[in-house]
Short mmCIF file of C-alpha atoms and ligand atoms in Angstrom, two decimals:
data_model
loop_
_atom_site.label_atom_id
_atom_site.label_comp_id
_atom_site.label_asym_id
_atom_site.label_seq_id
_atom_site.Cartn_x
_atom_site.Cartn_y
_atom_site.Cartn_z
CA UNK A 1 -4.14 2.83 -12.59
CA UNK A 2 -6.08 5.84 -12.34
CA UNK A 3 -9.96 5.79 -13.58
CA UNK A 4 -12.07 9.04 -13.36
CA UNK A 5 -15.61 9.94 -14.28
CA UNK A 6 -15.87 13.86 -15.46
CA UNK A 7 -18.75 14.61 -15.00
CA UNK A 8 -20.95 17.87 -14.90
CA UNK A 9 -23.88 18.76 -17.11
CA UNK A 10 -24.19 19.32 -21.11
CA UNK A 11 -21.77 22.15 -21.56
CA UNK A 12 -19.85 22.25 -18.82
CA UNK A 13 -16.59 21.48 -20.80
CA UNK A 14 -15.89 17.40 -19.98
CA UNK A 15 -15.15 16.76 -23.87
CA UNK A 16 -12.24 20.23 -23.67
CA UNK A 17 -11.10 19.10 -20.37
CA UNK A 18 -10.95 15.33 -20.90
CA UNK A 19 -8.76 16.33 -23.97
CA UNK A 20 -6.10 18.03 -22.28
CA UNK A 21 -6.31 15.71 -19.19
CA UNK A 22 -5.80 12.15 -20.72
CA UNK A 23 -2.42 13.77 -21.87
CA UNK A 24 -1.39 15.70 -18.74
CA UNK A 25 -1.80 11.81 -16.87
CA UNK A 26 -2.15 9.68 -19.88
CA UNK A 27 -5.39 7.87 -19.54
CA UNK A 28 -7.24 6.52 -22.52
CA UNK A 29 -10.23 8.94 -23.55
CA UNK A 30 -13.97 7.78 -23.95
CA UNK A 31 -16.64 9.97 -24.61
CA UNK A 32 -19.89 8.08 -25.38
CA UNK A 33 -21.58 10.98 -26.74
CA UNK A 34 -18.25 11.02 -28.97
CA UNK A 35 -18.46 7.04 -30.21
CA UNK A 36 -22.53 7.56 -31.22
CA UNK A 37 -21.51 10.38 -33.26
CA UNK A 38 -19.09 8.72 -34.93
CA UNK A 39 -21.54 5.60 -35.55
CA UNK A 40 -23.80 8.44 -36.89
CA UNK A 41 -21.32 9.63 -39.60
CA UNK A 42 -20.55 5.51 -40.38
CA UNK A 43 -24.10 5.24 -40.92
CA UNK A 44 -23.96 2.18 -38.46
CA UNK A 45 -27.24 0.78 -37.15
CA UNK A 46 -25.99 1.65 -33.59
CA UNK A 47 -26.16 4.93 -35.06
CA UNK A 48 -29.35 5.30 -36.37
CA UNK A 49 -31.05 4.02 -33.29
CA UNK A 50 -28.79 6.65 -31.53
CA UNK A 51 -29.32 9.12 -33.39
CA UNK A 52 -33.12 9.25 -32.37
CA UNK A 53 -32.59 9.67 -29.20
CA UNK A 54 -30.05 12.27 -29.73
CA UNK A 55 -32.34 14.41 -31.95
CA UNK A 56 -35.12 14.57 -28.99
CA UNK A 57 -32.20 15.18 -26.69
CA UNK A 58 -33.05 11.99 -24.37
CA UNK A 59 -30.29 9.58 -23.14
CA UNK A 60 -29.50 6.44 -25.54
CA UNK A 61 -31.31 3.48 -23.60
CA UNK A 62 -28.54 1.70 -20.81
CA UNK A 63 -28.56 -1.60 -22.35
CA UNK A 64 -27.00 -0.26 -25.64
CA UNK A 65 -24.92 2.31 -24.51
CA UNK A 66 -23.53 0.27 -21.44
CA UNK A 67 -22.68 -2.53 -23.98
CA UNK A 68 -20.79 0.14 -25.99
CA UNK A 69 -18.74 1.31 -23.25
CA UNK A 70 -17.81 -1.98 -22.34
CA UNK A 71 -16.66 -2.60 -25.65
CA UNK A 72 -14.57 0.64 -25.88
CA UNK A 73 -13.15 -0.87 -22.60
CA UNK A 74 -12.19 -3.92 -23.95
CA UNK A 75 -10.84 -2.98 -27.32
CA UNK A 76 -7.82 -1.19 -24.92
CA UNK A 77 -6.23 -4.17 -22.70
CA UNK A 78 -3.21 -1.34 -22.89
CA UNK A 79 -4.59 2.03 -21.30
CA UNK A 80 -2.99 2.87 -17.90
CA UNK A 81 -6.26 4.11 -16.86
CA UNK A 82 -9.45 5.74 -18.35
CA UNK A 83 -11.20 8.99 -18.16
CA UNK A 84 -14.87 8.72 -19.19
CA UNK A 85 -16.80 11.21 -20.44
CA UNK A 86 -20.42 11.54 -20.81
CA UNK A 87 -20.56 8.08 -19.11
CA UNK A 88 -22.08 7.41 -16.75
CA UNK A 89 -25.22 9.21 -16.77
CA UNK A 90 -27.82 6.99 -15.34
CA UNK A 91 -27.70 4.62 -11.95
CA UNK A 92 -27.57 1.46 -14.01
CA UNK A 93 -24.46 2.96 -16.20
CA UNK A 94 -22.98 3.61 -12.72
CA UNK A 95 -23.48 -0.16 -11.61
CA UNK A 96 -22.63 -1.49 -14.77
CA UNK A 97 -18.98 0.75 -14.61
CA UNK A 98 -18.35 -0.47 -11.40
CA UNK A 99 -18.94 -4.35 -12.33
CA UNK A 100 -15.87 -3.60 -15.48
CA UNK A 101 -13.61 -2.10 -13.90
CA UNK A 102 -13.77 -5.29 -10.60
CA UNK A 103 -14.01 -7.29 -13.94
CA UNK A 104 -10.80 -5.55 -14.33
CA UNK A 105 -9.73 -5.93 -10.92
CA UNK A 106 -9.30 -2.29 -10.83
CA UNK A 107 -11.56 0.73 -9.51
CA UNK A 108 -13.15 3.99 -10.16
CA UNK A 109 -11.16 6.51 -8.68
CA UNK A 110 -12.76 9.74 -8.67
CA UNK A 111 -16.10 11.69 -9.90
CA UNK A 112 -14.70 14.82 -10.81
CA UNK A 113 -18.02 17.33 -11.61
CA UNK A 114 -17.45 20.50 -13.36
CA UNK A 115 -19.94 23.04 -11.89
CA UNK A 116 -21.33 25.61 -14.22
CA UNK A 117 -24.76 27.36 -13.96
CA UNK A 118 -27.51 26.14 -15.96
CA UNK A 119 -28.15 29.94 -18.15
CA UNK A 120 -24.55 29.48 -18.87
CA UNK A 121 -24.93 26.30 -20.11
CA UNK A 122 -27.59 27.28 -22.51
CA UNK A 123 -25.67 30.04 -23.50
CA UNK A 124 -22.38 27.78 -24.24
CA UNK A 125 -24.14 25.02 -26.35
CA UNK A 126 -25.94 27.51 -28.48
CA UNK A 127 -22.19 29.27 -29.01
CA UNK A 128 -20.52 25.74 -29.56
CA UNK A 129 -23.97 25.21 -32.08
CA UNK A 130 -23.09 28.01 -34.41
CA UNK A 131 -19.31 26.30 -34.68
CA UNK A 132 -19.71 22.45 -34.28
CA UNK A 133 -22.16 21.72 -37.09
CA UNK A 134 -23.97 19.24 -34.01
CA UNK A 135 -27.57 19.40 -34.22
CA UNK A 136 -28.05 19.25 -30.82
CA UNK A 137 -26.43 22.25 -30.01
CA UNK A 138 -27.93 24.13 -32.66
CA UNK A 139 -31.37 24.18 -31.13
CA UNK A 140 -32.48 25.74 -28.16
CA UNK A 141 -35.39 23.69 -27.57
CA UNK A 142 -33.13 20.35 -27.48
CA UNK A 143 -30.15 21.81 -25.61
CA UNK A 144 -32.85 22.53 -22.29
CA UNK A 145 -33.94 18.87 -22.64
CA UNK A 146 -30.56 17.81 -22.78
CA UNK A 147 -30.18 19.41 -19.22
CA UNK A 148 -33.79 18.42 -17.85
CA UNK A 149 -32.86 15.13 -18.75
CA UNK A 150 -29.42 15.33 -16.82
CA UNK A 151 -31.70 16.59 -13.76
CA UNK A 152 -34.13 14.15 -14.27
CA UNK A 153 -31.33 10.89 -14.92
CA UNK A 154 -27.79 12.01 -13.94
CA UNK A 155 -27.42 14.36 -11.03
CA UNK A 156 -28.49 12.20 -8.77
CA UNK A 157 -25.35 9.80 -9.81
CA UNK A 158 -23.31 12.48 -7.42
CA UNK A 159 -24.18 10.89 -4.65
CA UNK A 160 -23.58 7.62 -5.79
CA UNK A 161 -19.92 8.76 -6.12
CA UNK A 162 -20.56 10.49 -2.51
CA UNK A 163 -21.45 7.32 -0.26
CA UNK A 164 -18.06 6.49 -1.80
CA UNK A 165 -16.12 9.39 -1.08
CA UNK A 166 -14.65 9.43 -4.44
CA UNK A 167 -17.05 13.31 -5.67
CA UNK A 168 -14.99 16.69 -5.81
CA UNK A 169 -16.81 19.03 -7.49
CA UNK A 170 -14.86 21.75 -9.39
CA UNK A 171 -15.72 25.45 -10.24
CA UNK A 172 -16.10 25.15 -14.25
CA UNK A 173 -16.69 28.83 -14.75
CA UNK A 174 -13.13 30.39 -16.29
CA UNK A 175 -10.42 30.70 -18.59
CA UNK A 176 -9.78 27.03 -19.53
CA UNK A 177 -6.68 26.51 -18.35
CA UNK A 178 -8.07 27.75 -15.03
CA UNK A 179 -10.03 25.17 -14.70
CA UNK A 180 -7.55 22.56 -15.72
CA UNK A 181 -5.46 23.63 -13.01
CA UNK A 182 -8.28 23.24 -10.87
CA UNK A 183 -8.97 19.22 -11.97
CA UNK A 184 -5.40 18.69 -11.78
CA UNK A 185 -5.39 19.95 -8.27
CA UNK A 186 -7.48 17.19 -7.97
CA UNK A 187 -6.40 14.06 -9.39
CA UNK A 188 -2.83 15.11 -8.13
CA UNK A 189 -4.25 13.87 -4.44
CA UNK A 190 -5.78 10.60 -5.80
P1 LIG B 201 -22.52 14.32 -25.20
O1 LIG B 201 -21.59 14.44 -26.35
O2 LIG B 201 -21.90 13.66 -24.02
O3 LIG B 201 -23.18 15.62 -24.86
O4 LIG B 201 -23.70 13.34 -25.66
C1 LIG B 201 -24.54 13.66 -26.75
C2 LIG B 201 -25.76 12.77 -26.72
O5 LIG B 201 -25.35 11.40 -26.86
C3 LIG B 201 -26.58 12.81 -25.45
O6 LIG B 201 -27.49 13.88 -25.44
C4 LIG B 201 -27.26 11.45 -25.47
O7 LIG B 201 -28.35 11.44 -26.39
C5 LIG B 201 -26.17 10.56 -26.05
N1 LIG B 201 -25.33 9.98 -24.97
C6 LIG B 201 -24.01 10.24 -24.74
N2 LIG B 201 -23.57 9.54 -23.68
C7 LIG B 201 -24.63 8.83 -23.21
C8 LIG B 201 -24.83 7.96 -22.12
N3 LIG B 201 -23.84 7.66 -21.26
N4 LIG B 201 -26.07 7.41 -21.95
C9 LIG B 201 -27.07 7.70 -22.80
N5 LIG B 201 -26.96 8.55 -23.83
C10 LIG B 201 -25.76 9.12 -24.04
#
């Protein structure tokens, strides 16, 4: 069973990568960012307590979102392994992963970061704003607290993943199917 974490700022391309890479090694898919959204459109209460945060662009608090994940986890006793997305992005998310998956008697495999410049970043949410119809992306004022608050909450989960040995960061800047070539590169040696 192969678990990995892609990580890498807002923008750097987990959600396009993770798509093409739970098919190339068939893992099961979760983005968190991609299960409040859809709580959002189902007018859930998950969602509207979300969706507050989301606005602002801070983090969801851990207890929810960690709850969430596990529940994604749980709802698929079949997946061969998973590739999360957007999760984990705090310490405690990190901690929390690694208690599921011993739950699970099974293991994190690999942090694989895309690396992409922060002025690119900007750049490729505003782009994805004009297309996606996500509010978040549309404003440029939310998309640079989206990546203060990765600075200020999430970076420093890289060398969680270090002490572990388990981080290979990956150039993100490219044609897309550069930089899948790249990741595969990558989880082809785990
Ligand atoms: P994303 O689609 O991954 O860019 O996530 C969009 C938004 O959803 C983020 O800006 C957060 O507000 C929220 N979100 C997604 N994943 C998490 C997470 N693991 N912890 C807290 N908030 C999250």
């Amino acid at each position: 069973m192969k678990n990995i974490v892609l990580f890498g700022p807002p923008g750097a391309g987990k959600g396009t990568q993770a798509q093409i890479l739970k098919d190339e090694f068939n893992l099961v898919h979760i983005s968190t960012g991609d299960v409040f959204r859809k709580n959002i459109k189902d007018q859930t209460p998950l969602g509207a307590m979300a969706k507050s945060y989301m606005d602002q662009g801070h983090l969801v608090p851990d207890e929810v979102t960690i709850n969430m994940l596990a529940a994604e986890v749980e709802a698929r006793p079949d997946a061969q392994g998973f590739i999360f997305d957007g999760f984990p992005r705090t310490e405690a998310q990190a901690q929390a992963l690694e208690a599921l998956m011993a739950d699970k008697k099974t293991q994190i495999n690999a942090m694989v970061a895309l690396e992409v410049a922060d002025e690119l970043l900007v750049e490729r949410l505003l782009e994805r704003g004009k297309a996606s119809g996500r509010a978040d992306d549309a404003n440029e004022t939310v998309v640079r607290e989206r990546i203060a608050e990765y600075y200020r909450k999430t970076d420093v989960l890289k060398r969680f993943y270090q002490a572990q040995d388990k981080y290979h960061g990956v150039d993100g800047v490219g044609a897309i199917d550069q930089i899948t070539q790249r990741l595969v590169q990558v989880l082809n040696t785990l």
